[in-house]
Short mmCIF file of C-alpha atoms in Angstrom, two decimals:
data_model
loop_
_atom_site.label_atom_id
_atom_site.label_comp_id
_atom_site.label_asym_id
_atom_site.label_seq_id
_atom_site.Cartn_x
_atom_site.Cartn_y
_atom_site.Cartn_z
CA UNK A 15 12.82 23.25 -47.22
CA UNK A 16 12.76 25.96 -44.92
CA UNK A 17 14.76 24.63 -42.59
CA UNK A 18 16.19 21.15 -40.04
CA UNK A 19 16.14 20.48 -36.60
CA UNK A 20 19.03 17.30 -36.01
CA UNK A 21 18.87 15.52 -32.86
CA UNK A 22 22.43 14.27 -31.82
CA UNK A 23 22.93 11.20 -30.30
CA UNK A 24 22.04 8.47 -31.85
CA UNK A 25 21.90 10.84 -35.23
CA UNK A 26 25.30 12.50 -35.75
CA UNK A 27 27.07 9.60 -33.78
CA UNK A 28 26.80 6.73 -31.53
CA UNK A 29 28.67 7.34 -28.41
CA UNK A 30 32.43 8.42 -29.56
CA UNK A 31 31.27 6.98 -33.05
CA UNK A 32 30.06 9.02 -35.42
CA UNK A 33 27.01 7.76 -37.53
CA UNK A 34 27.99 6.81 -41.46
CA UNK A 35 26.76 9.85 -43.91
CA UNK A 36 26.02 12.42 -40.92
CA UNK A 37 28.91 14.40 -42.02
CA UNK A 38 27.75 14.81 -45.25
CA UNK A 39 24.42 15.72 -44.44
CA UNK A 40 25.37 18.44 -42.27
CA UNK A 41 28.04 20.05 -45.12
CA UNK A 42 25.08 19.53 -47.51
CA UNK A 43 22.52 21.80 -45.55
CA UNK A 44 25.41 24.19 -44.90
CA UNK A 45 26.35 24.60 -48.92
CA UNK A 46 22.55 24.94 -49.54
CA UNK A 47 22.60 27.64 -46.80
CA UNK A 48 19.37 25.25 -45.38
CA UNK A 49 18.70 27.00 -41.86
CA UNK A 50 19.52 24.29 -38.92
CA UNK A 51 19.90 24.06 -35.16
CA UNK A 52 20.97 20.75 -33.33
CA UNK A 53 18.81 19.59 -30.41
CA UNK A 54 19.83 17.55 -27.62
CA UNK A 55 18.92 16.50 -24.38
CA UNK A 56 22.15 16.90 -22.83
CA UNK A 57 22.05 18.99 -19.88
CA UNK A 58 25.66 17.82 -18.19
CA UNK A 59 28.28 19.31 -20.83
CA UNK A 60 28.84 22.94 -22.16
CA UNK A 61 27.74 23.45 -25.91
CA UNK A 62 31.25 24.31 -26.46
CA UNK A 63 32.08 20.44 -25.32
CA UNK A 64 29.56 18.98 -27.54
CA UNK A 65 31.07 21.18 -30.89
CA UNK A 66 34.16 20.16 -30.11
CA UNK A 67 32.98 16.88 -30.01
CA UNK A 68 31.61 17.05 -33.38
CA UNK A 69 34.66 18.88 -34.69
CA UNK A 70 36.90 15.40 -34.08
CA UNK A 71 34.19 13.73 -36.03
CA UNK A 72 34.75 15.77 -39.02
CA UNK A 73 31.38 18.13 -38.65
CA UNK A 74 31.67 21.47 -38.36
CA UNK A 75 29.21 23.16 -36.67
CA UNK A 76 29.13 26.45 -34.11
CA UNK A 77 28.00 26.07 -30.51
CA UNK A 78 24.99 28.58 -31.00
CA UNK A 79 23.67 26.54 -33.20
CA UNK A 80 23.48 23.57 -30.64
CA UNK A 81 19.84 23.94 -28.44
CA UNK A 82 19.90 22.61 -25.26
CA UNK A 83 16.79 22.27 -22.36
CA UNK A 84 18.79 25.13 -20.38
CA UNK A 85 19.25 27.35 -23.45
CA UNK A 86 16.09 26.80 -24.39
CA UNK A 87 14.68 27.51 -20.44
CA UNK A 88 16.30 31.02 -20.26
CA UNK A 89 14.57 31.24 -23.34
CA UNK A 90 11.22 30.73 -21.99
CA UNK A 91 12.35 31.97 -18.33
CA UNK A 92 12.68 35.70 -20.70
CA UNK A 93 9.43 35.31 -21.83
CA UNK A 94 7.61 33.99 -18.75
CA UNK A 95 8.93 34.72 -15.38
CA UNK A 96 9.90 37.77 -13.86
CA UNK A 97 11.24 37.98 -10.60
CA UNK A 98 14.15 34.92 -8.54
CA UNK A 99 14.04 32.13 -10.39
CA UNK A 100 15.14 29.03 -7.75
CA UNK A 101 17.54 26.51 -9.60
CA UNK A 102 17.53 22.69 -8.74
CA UNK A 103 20.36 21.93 -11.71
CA UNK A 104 23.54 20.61 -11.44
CA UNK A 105 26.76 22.90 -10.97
CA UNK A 106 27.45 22.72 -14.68
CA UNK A 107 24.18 23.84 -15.60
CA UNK A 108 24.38 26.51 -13.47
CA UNK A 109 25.85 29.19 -15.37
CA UNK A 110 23.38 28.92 -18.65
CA UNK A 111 21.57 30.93 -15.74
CA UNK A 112 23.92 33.97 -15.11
CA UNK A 113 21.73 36.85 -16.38
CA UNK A 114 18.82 35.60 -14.16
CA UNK A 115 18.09 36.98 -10.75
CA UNK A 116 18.80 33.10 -8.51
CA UNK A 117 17.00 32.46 -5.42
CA UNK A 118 19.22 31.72 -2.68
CA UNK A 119 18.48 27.94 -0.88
CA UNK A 120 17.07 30.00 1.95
CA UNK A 121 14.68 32.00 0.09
CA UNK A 122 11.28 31.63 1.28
CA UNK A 123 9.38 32.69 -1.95
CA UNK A 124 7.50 33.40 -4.27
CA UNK A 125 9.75 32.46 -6.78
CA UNK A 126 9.10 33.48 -10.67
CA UNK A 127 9.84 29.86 -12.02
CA UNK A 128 11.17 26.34 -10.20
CA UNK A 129 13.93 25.39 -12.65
CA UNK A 130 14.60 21.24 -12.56
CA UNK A 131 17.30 19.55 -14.16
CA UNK A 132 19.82 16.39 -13.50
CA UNK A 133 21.08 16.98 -9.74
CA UNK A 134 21.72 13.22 -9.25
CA UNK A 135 23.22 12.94 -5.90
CA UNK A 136 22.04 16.51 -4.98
CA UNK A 137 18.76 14.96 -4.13
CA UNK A 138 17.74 14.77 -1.21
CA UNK A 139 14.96 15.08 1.01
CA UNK A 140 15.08 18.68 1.93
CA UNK A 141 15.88 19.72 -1.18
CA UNK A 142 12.79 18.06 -2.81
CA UNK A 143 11.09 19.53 -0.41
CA UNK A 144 12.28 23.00 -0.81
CA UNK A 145 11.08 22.84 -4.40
CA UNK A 146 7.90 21.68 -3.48
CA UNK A 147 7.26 24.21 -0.95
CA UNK A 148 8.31 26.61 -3.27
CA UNK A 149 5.79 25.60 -5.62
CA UNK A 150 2.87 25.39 -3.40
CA UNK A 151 3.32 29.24 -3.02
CA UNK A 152 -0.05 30.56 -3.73
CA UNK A 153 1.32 32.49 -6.72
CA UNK A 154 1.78 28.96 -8.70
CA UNK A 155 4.79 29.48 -10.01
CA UNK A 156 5.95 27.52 -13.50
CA UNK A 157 7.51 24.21 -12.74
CA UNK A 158 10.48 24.25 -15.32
CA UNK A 159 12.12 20.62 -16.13
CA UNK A 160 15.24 20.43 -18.22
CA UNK A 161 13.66 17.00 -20.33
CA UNK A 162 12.08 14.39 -18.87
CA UNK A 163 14.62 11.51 -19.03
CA UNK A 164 13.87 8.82 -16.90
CA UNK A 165 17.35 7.54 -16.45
CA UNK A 166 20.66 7.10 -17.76
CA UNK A 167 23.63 4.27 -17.72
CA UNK A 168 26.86 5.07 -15.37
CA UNK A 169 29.52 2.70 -15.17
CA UNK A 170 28.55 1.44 -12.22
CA UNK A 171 24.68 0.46 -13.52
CA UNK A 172 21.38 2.49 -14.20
CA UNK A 173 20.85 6.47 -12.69
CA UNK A 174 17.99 8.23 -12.05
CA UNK A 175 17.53 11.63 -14.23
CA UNK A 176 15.71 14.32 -14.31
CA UNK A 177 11.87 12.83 -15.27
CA UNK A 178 11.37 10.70 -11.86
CA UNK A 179 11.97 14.10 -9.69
CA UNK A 180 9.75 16.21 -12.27
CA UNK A 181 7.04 13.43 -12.13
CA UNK A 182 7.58 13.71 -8.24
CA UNK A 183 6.85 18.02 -8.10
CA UNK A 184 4.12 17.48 -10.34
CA UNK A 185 1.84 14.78 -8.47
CA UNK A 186 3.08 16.46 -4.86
CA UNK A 187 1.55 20.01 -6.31
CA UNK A 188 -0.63 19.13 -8.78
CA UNK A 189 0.27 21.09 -11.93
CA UNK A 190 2.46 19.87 -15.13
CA UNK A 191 5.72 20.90 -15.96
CA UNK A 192 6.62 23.27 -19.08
CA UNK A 193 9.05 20.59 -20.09
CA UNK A 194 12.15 21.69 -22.09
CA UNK A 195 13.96 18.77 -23.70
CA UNK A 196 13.08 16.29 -26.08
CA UNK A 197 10.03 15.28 -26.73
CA UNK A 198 8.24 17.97 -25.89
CA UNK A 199 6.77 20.50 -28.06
CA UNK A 200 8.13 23.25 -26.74
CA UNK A 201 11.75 22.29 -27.07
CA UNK A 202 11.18 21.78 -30.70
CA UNK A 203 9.18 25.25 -30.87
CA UNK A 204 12.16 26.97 -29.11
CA UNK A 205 14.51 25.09 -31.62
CA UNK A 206 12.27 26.64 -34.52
CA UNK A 207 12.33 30.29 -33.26
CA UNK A 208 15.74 29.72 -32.46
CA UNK A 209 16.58 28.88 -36.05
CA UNK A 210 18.00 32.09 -38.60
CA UNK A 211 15.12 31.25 -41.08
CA UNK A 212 12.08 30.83 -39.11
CA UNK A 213 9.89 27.80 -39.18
CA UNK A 214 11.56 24.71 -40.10
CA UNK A 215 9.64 21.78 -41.55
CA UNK A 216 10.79 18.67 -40.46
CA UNK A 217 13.02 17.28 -37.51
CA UNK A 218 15.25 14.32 -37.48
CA UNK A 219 15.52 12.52 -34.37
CA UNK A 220 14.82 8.68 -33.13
CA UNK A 221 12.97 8.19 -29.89
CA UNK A 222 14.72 6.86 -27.06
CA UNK A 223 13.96 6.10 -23.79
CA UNK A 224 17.04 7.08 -21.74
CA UNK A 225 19.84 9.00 -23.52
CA UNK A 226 22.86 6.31 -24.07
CA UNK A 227 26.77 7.33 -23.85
CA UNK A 228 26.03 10.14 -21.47
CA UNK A 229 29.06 11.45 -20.55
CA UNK A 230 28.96 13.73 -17.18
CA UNK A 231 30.36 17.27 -17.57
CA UNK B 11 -26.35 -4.29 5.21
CA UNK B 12 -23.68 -6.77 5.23
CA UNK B 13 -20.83 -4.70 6.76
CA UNK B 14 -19.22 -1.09 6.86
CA UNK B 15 -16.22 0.10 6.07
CA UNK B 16 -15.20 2.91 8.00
CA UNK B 17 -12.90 5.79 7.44
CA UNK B 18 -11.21 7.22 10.51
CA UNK B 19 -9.73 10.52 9.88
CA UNK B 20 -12.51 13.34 9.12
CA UNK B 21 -15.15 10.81 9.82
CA UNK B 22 -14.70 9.52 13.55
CA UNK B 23 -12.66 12.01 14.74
CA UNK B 24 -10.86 15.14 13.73
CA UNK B 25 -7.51 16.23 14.98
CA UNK B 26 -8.31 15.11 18.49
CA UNK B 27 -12.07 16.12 18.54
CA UNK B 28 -14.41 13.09 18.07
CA UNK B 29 -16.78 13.56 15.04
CA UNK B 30 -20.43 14.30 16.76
CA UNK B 31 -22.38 10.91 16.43
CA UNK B 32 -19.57 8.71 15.46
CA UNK B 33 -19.35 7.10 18.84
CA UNK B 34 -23.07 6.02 18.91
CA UNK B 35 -23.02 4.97 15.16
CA UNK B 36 -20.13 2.22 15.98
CA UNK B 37 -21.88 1.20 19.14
CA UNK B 38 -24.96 1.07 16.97
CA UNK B 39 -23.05 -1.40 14.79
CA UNK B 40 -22.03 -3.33 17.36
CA UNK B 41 -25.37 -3.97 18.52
CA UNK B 42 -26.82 -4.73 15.62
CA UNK B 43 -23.30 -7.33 14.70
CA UNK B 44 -23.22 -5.87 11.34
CA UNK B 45 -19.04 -6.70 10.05
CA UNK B 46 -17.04 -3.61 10.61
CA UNK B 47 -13.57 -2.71 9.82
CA UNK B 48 -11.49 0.60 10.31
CA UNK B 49 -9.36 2.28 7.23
CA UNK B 50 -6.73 4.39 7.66
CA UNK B 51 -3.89 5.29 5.46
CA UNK B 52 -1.79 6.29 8.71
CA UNK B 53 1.75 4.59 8.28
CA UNK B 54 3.26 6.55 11.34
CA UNK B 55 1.44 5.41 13.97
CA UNK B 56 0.58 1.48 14.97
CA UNK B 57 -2.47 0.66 15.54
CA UNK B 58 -2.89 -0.20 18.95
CA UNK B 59 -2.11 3.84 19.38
CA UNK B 60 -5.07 4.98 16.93
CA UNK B 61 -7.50 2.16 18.98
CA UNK B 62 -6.61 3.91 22.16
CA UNK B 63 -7.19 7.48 20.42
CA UNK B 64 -10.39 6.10 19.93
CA UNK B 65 -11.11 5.12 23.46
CA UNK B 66 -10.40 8.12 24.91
CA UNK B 67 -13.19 9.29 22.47
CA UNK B 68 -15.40 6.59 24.03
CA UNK B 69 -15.02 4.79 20.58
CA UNK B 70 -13.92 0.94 21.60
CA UNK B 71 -12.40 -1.11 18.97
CA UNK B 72 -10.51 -3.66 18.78
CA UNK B 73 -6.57 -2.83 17.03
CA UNK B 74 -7.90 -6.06 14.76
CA UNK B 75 -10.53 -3.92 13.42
CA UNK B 76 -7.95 -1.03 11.97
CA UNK B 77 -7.17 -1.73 8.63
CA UNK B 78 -3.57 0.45 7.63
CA UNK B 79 -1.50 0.05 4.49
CA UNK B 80 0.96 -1.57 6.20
CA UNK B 81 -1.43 -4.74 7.16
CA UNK B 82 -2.86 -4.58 3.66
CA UNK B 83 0.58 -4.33 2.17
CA UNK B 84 1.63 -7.82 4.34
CA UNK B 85 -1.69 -9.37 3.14
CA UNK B 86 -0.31 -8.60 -0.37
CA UNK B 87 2.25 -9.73 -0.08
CA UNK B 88 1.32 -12.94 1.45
CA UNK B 89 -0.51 -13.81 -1.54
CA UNK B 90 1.71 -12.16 -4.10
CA UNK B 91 5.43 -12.43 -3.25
CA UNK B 92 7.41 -15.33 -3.01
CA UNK B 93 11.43 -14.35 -1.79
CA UNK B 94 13.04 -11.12 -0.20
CA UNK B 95 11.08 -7.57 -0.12
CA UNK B 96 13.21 -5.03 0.44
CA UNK B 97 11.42 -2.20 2.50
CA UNK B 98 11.86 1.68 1.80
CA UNK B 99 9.27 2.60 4.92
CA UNK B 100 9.87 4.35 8.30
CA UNK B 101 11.61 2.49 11.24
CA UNK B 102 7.97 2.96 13.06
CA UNK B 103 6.54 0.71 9.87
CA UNK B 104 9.23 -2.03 9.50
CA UNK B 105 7.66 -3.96 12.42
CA UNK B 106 4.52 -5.09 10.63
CA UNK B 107 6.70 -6.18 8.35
CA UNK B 108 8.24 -8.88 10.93
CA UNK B 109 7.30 -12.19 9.50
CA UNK B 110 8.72 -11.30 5.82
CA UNK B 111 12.43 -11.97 4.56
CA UNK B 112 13.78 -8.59 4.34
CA UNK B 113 16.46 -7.90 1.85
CA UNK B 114 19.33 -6.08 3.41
CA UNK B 115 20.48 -2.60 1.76
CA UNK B 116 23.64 -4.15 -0.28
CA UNK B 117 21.24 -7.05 -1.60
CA UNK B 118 21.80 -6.88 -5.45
CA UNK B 119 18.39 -8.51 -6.26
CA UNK B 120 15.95 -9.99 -7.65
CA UNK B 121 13.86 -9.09 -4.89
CA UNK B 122 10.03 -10.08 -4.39
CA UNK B 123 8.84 -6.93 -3.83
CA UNK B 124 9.89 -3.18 -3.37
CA UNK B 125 8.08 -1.33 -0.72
CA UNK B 126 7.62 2.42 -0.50
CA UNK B 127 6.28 4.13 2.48
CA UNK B 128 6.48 7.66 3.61
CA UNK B 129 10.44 7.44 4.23
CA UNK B 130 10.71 11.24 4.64
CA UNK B 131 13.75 12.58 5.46
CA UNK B 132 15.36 8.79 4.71
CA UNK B 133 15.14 9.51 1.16
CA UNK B 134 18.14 10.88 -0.53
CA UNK B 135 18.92 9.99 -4.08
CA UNK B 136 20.93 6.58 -3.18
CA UNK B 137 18.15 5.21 -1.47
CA UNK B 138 15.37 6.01 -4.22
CA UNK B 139 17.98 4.86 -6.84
CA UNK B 140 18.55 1.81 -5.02
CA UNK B 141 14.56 1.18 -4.84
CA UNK B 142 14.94 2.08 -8.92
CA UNK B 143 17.46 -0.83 -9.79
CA UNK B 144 15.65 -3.31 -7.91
CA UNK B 145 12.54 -2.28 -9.79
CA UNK B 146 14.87 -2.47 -13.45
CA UNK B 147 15.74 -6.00 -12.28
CA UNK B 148 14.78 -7.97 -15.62
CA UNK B 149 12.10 -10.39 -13.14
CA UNK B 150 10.67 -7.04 -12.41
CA UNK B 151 9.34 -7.07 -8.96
CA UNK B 152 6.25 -5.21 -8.20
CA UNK B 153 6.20 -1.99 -6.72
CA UNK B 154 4.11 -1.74 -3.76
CA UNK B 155 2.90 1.66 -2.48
CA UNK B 156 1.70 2.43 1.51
CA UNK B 157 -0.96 4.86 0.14
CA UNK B 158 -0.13 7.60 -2.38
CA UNK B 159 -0.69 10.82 -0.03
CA UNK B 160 0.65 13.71 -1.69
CA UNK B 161 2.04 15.90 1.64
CA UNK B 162 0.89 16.44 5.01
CA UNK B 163 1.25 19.84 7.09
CA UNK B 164 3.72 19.39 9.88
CA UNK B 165 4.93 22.13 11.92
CA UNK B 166 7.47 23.69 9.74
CA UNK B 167 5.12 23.46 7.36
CA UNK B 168 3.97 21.23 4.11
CA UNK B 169 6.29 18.13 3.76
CA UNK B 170 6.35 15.35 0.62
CA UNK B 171 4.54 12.14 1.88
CA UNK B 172 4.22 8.80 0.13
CA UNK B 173 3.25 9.37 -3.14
CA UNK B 174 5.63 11.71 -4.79
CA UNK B 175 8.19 9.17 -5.02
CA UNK B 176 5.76 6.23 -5.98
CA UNK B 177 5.59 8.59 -8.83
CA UNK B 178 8.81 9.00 -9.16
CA UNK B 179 9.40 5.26 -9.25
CA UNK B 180 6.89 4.29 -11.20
CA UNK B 181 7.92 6.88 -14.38
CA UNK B 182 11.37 5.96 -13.91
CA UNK B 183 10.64 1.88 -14.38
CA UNK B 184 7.83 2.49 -16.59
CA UNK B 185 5.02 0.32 -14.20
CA UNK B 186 2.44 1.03 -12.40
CA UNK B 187 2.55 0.58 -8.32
CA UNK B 188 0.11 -1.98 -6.46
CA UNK B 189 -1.45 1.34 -3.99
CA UNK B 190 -2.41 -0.31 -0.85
CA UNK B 191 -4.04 2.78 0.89
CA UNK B 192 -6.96 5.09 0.55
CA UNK B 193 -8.63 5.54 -2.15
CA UNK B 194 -7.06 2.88 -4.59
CA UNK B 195 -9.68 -0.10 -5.17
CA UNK B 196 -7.18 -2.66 -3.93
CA UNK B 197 -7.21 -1.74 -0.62
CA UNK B 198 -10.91 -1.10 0.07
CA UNK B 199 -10.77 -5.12 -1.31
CA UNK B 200 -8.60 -5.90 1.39
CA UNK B 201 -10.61 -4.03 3.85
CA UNK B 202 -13.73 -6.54 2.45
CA UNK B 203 -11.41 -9.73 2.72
CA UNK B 204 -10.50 -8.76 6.38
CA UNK B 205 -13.91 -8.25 7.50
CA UNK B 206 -15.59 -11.39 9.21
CA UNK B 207 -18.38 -11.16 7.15
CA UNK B 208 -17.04 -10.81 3.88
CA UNK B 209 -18.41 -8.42 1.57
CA UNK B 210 -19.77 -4.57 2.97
CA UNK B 211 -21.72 -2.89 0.67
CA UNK B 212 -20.84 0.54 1.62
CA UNK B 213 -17.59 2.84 3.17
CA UNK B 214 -17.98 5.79 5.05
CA UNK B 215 -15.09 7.86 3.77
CA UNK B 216 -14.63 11.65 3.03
CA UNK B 217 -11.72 12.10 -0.16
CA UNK B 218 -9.38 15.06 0.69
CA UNK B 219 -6.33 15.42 -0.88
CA UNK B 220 -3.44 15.44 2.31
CA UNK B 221 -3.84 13.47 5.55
CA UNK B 222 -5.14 16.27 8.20
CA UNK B 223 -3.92 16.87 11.74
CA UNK B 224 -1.37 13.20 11.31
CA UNK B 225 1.09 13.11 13.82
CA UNK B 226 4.38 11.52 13.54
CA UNK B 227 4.32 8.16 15.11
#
């Protein structure tokens, strides 16, 4: 087996549960030296967090090897986009974007890339329509979205994510997203390159529409 | 030819010029007592304004005649919703909304119907996750759209319009909207219900992608 991509929630635990055998698993691949990265859709804690996380749950893993939408964006951001990149992510999220070049709220364009994550209550008019502006620049640039998750459960009931405001940029201008986050191809394509050994084989991860027990950063 | 339906913007007039001909082609209609109705996807502006646009134009219709979302919206309603609608349009907008029980911003739901017009600068993420959880409500009330124009051109520039967050709405709840505007089927059927005659064989109507030269009502 060349090598596994493990989604987390719902795979290595359940909330602050950890799922039955997962620990095992992971020791296994790591004894047969099996290359493996661990994907998830999480865009509102630091890798570091999420490790730790893991680490009380008895698996022992490195942050590095944890791939999330923004890791995996200044991933393709490197490849793709040179020049500002303007950042509609939440302050967390922010500094996964330190080496790039950030387009100030005031910057007219073009812009290399529109990045798009979970900004919740940063919403608002204006700023929608910043992005959208910014992406009707006749230089089209790539509309990036951290996942498309349509929503996610708060204490106090259901919350929009990133997806609706994605879905939004794309019918206002027209063009799709390059969509980092599960379950799109290029998340898992990232994960692969990503991985020490190359192309890995098979993936282990359970749809879901909205990711459960999100806890905010 | 048992009746016309008639597109307004691009066809009778542009901006403020009158379209070359238009004038003698409704008069010619008149004459002849063939059923005639107006379309417009305007939301901004009621529509005893647009019939006395089209007087000055030496155009004379009737504000009957002018078919908008809005009044198709109501007629939709009428038929369809039974209970509370809670509105997410424009002050200007709320009026032809009169004779419906309208749900106030705290009411937890089920509602009858949820509403989305061109809000603009109303929108912040509160009020489109507030339009969300009525939409999640387990009766799951249909989502009624005032058109889906992507953006119009105002001064400062391009600006989001109805549709975007229809979108937006409609991927985060996982349905479809009921579009009661240009060019979705149900409203042209509308148009045909309204018109004295019943059933028109034919619309006069020129597809472009933004509403042209629309001016805030």
């Amino acid at each position: 087996m060349p090598g596994l991509l493990f989604d987390m929630d719902g795979v290595l635990y359940e909330g602050e549960r950890p799922v039955a055998g997962a620990a095992g698993v992971i020791r296994w691949c790591r004894d047969q030296t099996i290359p493996h990265l661990f994907l998830t859709n999480t865009t509102s804690r630091p890798r570091q967090a999420l490790a730790r996380k893991l680490e009380r749950m008895g698996i022992h893993i490195d942050a590095g090897q944890i791939l999330t939408p923004p890791v995996a964006a200044l991933r393709w951001l490197r490849q793709h986009a040179r020049g500002p990149v303007a950042l509609f992510v939440p302050e967390a999220t922010r500094g996964e974007f330190a080496e790039c070049e950030i387009a100030a709220d005031d910057y007219p364009g073009p812009v290399a890339a529109v990045v798009v994550g979970d900004l919740g209550e940063g919403w608002d008019f204006a700023t929608l329509n910043r992005a959208f502006r910014l992406l009707m620049d006749p230089a089209e640039p790539p509309l990036v979205a951290l996942g498309m998750t349509r929503y996610w459960r708060a204490e106090d009931g259901l919350r929009l994510d990133t997806g609706p405001f994605v879905r939004a940029l794309e019918y206002a201008c027209g063009r799709e997203a390059v969509v980092l986050g599960k379950p799109a191809a290029e998340f898992f394509h990232a994960g692969v390159e990503n991985s020490a050994a190359g192309l890995p084989s098979t993936t282990a991860s359970r749809p879901h529409a909205y990711s459960r027990a999100r806890t905010k950063g």
